[in-house]
Tab-separated table of C-alpha atoms and ligand atoms in Angstrom:
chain	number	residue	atom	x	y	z
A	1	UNK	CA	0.000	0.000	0.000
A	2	UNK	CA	1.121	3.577	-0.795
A	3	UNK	CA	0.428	6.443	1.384
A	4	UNK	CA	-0.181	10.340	0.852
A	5	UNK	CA	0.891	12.341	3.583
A	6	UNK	CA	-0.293	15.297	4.488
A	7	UNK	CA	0.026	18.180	6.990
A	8	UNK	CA	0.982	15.370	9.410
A	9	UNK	CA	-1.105	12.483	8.306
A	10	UNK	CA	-0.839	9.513	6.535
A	11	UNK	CA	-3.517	8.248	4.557
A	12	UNK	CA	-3.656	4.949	2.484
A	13	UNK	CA	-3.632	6.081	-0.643
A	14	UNK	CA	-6.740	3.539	-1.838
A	15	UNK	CA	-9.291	3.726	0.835
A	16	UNK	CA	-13.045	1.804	1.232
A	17	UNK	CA	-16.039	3.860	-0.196
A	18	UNK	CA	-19.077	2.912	1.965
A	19	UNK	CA	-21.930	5.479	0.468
A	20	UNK	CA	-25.561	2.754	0.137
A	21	UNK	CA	-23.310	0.374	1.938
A	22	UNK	CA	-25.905	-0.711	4.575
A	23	UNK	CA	-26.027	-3.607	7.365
A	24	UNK	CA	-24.537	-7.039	7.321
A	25	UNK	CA	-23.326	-6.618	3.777
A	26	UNK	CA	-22.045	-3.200	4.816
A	27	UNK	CA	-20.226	-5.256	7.864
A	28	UNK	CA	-19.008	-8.182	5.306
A	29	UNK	CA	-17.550	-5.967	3.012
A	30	UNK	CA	-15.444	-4.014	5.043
A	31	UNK	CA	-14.297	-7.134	7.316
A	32	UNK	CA	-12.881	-8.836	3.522
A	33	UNK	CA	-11.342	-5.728	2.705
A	34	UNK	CA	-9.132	-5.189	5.808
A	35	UNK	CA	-8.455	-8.582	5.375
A	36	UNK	CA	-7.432	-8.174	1.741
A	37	UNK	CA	-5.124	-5.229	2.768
A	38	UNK	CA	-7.251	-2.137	2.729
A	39	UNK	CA	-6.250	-0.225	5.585
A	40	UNK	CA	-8.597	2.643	4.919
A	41	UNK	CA	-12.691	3.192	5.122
A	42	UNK	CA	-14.666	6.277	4.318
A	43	UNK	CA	-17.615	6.830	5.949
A	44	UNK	CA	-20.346	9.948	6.593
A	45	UNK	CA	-23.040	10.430	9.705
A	46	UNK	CA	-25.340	10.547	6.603
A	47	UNK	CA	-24.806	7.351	4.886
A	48	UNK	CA	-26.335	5.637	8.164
A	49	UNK	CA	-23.769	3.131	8.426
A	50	UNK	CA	-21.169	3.618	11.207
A	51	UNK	CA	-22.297	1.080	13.047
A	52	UNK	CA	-21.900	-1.485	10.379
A	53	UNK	CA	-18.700	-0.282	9.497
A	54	UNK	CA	-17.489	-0.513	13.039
A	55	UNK	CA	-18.511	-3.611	13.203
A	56	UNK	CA	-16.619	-4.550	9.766
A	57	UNK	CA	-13.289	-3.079	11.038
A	58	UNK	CA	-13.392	-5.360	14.485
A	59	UNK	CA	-14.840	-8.553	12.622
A	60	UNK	CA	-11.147	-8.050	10.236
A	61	UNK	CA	-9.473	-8.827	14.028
A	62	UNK	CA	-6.588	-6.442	12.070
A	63	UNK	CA	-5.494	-3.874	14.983
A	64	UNK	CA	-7.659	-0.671	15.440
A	65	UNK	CA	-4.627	1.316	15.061
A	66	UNK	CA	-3.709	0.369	12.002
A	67	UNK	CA	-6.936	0.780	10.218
A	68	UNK	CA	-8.003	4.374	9.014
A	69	UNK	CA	-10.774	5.253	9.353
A	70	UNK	CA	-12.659	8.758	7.802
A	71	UNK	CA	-16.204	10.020	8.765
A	72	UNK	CA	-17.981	13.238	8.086
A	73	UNK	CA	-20.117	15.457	9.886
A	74	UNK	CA	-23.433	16.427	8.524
A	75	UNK	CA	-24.049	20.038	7.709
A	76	UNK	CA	-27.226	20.293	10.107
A	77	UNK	CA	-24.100	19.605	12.907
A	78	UNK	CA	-22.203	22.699	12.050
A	79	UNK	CA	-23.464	24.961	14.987
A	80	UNK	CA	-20.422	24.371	17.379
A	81	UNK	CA	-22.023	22.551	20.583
A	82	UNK	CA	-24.016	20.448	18.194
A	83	UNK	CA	-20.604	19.797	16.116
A	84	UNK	CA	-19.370	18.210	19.390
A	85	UNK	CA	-22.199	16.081	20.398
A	86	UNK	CA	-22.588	14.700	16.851
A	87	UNK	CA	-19.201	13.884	16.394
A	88	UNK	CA	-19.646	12.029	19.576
A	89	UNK	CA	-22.600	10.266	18.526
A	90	UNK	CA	-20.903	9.318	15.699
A	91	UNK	CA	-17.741	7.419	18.182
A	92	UNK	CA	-20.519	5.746	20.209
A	93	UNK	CA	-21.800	4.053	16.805
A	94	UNK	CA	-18.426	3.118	15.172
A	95	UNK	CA	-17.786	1.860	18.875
A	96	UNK	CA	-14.112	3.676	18.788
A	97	UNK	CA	-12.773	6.430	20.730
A	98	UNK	CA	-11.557	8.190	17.986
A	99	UNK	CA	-11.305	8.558	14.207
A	100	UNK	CA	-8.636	8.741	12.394
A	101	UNK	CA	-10.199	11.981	10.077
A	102	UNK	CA	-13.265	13.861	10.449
A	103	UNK	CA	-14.325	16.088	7.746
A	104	UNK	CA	-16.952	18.792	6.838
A	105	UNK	CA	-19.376	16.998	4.215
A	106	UNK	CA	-20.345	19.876	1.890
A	107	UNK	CA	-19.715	23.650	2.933
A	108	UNK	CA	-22.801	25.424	4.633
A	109	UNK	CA	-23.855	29.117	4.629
A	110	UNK	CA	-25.868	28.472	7.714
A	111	UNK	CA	-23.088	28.985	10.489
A	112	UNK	CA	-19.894	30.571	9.694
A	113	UNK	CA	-17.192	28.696	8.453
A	114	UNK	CA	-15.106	30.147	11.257
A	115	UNK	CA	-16.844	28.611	13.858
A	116	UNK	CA	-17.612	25.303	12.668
A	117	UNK	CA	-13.763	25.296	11.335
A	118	UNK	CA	-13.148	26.255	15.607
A	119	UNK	CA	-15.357	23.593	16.829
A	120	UNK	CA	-13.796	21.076	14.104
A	121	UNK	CA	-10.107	22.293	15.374
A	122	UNK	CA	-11.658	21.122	19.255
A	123	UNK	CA	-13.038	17.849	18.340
A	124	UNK	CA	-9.275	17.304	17.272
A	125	UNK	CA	-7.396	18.687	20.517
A	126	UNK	CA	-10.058	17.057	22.659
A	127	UNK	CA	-8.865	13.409	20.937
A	128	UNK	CA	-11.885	12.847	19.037
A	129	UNK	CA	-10.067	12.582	15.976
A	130	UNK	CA	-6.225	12.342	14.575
A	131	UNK	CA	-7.106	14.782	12.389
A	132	UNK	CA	-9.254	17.067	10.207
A	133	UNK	CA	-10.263	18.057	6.813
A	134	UNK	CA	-13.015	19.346	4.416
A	135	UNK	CA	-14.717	17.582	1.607
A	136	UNK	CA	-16.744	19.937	-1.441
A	137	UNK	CA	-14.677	22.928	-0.855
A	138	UNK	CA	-14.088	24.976	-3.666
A	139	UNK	CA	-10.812	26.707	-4.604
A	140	UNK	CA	-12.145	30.026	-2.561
A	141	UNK	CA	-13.397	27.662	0.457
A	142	UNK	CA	-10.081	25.652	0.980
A	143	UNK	CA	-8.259	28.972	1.042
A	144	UNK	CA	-10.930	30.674	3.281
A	145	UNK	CA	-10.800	27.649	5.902
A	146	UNK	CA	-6.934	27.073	5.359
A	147	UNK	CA	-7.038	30.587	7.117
A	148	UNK	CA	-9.396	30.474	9.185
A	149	UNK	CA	-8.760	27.184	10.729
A	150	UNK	CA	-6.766	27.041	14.355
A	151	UNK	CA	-5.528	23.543	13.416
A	152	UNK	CA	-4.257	22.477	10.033
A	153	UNK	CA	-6.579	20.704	7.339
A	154	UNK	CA	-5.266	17.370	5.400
A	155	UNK	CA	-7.498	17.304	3.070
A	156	UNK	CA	-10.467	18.261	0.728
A	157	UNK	CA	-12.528	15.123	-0.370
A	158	UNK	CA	-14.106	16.334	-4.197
A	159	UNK	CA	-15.355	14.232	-6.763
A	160	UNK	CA	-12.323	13.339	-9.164
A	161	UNK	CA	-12.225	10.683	-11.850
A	162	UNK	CA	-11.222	11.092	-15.930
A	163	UNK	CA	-14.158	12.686	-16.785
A	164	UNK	CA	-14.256	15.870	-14.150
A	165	UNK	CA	-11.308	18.271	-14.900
A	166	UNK	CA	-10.107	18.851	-11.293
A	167	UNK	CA	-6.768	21.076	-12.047
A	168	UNK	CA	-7.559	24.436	-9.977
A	169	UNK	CA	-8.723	22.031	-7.259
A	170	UNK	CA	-5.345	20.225	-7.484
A	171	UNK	CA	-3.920	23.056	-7.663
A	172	UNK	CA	-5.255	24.602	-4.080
A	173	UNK	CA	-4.722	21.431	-2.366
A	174	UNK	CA	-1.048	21.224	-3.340
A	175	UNK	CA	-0.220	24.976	-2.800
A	176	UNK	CA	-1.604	24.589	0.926
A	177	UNK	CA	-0.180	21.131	1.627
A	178	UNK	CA	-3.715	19.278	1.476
A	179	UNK	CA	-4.273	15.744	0.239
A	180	UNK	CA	-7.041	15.330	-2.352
A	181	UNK	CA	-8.745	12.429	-1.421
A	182	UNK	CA	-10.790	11.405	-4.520
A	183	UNK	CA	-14.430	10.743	-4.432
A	184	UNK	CA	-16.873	8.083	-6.893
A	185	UNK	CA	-13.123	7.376	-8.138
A	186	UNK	CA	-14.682	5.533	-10.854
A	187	UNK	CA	-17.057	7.241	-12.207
A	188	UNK	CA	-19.984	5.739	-10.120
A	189	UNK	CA	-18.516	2.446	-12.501
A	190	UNK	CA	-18.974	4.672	-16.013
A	191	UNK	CA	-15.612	3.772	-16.756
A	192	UNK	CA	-16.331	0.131	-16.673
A	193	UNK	CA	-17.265	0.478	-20.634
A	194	UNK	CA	-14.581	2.680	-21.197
A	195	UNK	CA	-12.712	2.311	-24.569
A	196	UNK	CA	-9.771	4.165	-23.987
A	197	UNK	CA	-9.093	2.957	-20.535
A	198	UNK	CA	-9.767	-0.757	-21.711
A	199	UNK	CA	-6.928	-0.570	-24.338
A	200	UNK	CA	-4.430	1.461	-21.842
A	201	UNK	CA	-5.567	-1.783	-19.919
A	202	UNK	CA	-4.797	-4.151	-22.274
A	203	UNK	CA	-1.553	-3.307	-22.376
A	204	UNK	CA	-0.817	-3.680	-18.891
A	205	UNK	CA	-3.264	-6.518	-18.234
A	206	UNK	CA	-5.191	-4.167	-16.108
A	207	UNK	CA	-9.367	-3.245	-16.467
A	208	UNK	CA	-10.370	-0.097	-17.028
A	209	UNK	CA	-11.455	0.810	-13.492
A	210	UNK	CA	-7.464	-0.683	-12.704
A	211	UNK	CA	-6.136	2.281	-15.159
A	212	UNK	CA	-8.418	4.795	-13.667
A	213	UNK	CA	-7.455	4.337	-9.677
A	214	UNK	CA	-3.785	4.083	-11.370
A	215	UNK	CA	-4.080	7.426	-12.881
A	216	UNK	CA	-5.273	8.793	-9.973
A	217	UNK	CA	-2.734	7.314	-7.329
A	218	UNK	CA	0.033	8.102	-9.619
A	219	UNK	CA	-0.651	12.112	-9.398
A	220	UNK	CA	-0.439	11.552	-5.696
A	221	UNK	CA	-4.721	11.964	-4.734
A	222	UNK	CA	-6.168	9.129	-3.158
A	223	UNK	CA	-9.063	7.496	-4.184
A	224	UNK	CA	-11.954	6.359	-2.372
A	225	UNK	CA	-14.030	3.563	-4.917
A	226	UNK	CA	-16.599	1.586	-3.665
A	227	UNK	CA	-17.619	-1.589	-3.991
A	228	UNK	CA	-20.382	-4.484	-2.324
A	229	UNK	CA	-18.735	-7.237	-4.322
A	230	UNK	CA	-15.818	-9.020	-2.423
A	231	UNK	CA	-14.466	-9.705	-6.138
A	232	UNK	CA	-13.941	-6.485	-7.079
A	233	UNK	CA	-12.012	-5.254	-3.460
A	234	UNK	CA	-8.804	-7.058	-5.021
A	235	UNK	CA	-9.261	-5.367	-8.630
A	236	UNK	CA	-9.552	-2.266	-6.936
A	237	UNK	CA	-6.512	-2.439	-4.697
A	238	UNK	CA	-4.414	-3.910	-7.517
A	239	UNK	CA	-3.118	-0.997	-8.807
A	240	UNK	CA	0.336	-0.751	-6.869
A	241	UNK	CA	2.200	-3.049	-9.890
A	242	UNK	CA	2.069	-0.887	-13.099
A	243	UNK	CA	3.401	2.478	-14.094
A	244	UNK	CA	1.630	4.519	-16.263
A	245	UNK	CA	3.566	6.181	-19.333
A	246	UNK	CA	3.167	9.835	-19.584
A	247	UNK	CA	1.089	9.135	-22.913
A	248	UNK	CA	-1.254	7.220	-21.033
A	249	UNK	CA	-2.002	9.829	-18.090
A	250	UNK	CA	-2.288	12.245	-20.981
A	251	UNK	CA	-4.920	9.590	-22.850
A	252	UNK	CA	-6.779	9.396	-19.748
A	253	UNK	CA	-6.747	12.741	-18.785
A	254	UNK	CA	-7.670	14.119	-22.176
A	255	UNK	CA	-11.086	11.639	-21.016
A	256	UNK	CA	-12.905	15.049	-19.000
A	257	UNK	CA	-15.411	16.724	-20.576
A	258	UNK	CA	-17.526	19.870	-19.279
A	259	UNK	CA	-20.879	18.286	-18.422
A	260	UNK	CA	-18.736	15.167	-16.408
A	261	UNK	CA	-19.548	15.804	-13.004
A	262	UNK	CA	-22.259	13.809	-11.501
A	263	UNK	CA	-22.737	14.983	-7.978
A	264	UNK	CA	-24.342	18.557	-7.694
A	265	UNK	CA	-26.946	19.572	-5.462
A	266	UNK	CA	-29.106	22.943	-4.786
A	267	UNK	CA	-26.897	23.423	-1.777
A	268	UNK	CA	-23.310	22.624	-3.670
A	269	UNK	CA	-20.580	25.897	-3.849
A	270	UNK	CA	-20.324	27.427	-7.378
A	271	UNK	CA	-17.551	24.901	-8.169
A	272	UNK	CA	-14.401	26.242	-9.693
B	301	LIG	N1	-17.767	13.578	0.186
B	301	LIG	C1	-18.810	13.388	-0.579
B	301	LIG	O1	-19.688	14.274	-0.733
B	301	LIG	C2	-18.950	12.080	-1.306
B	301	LIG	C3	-19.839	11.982	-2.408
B	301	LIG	C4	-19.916	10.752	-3.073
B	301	LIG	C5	-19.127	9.692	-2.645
B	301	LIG	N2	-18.295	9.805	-1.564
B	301	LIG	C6	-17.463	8.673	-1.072
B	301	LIG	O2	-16.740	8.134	-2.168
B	301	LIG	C7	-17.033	6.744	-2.292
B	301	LIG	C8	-16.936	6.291	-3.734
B	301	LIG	O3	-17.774	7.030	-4.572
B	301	LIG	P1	-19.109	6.415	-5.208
B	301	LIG	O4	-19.643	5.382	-4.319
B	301	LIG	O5	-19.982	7.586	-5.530
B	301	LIG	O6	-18.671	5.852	-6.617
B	301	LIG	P2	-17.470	4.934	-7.222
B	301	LIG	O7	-16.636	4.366	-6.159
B	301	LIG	O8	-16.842	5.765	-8.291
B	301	LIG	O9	-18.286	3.803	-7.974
B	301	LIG	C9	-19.032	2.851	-7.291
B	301	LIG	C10	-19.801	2.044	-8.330
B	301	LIG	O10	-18.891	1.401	-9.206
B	301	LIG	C11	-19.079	-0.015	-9.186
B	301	LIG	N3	-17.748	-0.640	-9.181
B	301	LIG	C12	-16.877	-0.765	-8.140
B	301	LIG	N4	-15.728	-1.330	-8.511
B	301	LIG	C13	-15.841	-1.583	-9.835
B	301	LIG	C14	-14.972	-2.145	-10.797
B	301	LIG	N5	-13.753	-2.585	-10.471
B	301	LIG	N6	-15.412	-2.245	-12.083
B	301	LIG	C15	-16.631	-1.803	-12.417
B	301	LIG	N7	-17.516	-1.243	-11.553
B	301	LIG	C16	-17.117	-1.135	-10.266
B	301	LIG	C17	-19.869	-0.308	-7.935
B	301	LIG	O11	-20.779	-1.368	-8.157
B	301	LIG	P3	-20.701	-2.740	-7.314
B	301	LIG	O12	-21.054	-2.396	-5.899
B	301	LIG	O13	-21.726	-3.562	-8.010
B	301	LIG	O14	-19.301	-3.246	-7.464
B	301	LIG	C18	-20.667	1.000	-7.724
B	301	LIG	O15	-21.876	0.967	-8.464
B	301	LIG	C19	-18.438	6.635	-1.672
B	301	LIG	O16	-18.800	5.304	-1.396
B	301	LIG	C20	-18.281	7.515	-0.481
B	301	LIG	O17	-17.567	6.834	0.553
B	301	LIG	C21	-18.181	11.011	-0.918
């Protein structure tokens, strides 16, 4: 396994998606990947599942400390008393005393960013979590909270695959010592029936979704993909073996297009 480090941490640079991941499949999953060699899960109060994955990560009988492990707080948590208590909440369901990162979902106009950036900062020095980060910030945001934060970020979580240009994003993350930890890695599994990945592929015996996690790894983002077939885990952690020419990034780079994002909501930032 590669890592990404980052303001201090060290993140596995393939981690465990978990978004619709629900109950004893949610559990299953997660125990087969830890025992496969994933050594990082991504998880959100919203997706409902902390208590399965909790339950995945002790099932794997791998060490608690070597296992890490990312949730998110919810943006209805960002008033600073009710930060705290959630992110609580959150430990008493993933039955752990801490997490490993804890990040803001999706920025919020609702409360100032200062203050829910001050009540993330004290979740950290009060051991709740290792450490901290954002997740839908926008070039603007990550520079705002980079300032505004008593406690450094390691991270913005965005949506990144082939088919989203994410340069300026890059960009920010890189000039302020963030990781970008990339989000539906795959393409939500578009790039399954991907012709250009598939021959890039062929030529390293590799699948498409293989050449996609490689050509995000290899700029130094990590990527997040999820899966509920054990089969797939090992595709999707195979990608430490092969090298990508600088042709190839190019190829698959050259993949984005201006109408390829898929997540966007009424409440999303003017993206960059
Ligand atoms: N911060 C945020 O706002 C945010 C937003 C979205 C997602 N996320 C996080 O990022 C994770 C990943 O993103 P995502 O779930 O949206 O999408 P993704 O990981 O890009 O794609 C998941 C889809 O691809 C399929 N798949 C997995 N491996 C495959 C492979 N090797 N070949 C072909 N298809 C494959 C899966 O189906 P099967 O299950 O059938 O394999 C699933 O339908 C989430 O689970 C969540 O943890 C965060």
């Amino acid at each position: 396994m590669q890592f990404v480090e980052a303001n201090g941490a060290r993140i596995p640079a393939i981690g465990l998606g978990t978004w619709e991941l629900r109950g004893r499949t949610c559990a299953r999953v997660i125990e087969q990947a830890i025992k496969l060699g994933y050594r990082h899960i991504d998880t959100a109060q919203v997706y409902e599942n902390e208590r399965d994955v909790g339950e995945g990560v002790r099932a794997s009988h791998i060490p608690r400390g070597e296992i890490f492990v990312t949730t998110k707080i919810w943006t209805t948590h960002f008033a600073p008393n009710t930060l705290e208590r959630s992110v609580k909440e959150s430990l008493t369901r993933l039955r752990m005393t801490e997490v490993d990162l804890l990040l803001l979902h999706w920025p919020s106009s609702h409360v100032p960013l200062d203050e829910t950036l001050g009540a993330l900062a004290h979740a950290k020095r009060m051991g709740l979590t290792r450490h901290i980060g954002v997740s839908n910030f926008t070039v603007a945001l990550i520079e705002q909270a980079v300032a505004a934060c008593p406690e450094p970020l390691v991270c913005d979580q965005v949506e990144y695959h082939p088919y989203l240009d994410q340069s300026k994003v890059r960009g920010a993350c890189a000039d302020n010592g963030l990781a970008l930890v990339a989000y539906s890695p795959i393409a939500k599994g578009r790039v399954r029936g991907d012709e250009v990945l598939a021959a890039i592929g062929r030529v390293h015996g590799k699948s498409a979704a293989q050449v996609c996690l490689r050509w995000l790894v290899q700029q130094g983002a990590v990527a997040i993909p999820r899966t509920s077939k054990v089969e797939r885990l090992s595709e999707n952690i195979e990608v430490f073996d092969f090298d990508l020419t600088e042709n190839e990034m190019a190829a698959v780079a050259a993949l984005s297009r201006s109408d390829g994002r898929l997540t966007d909501y009424g409440f999303a930032p003017k993206w960059d």
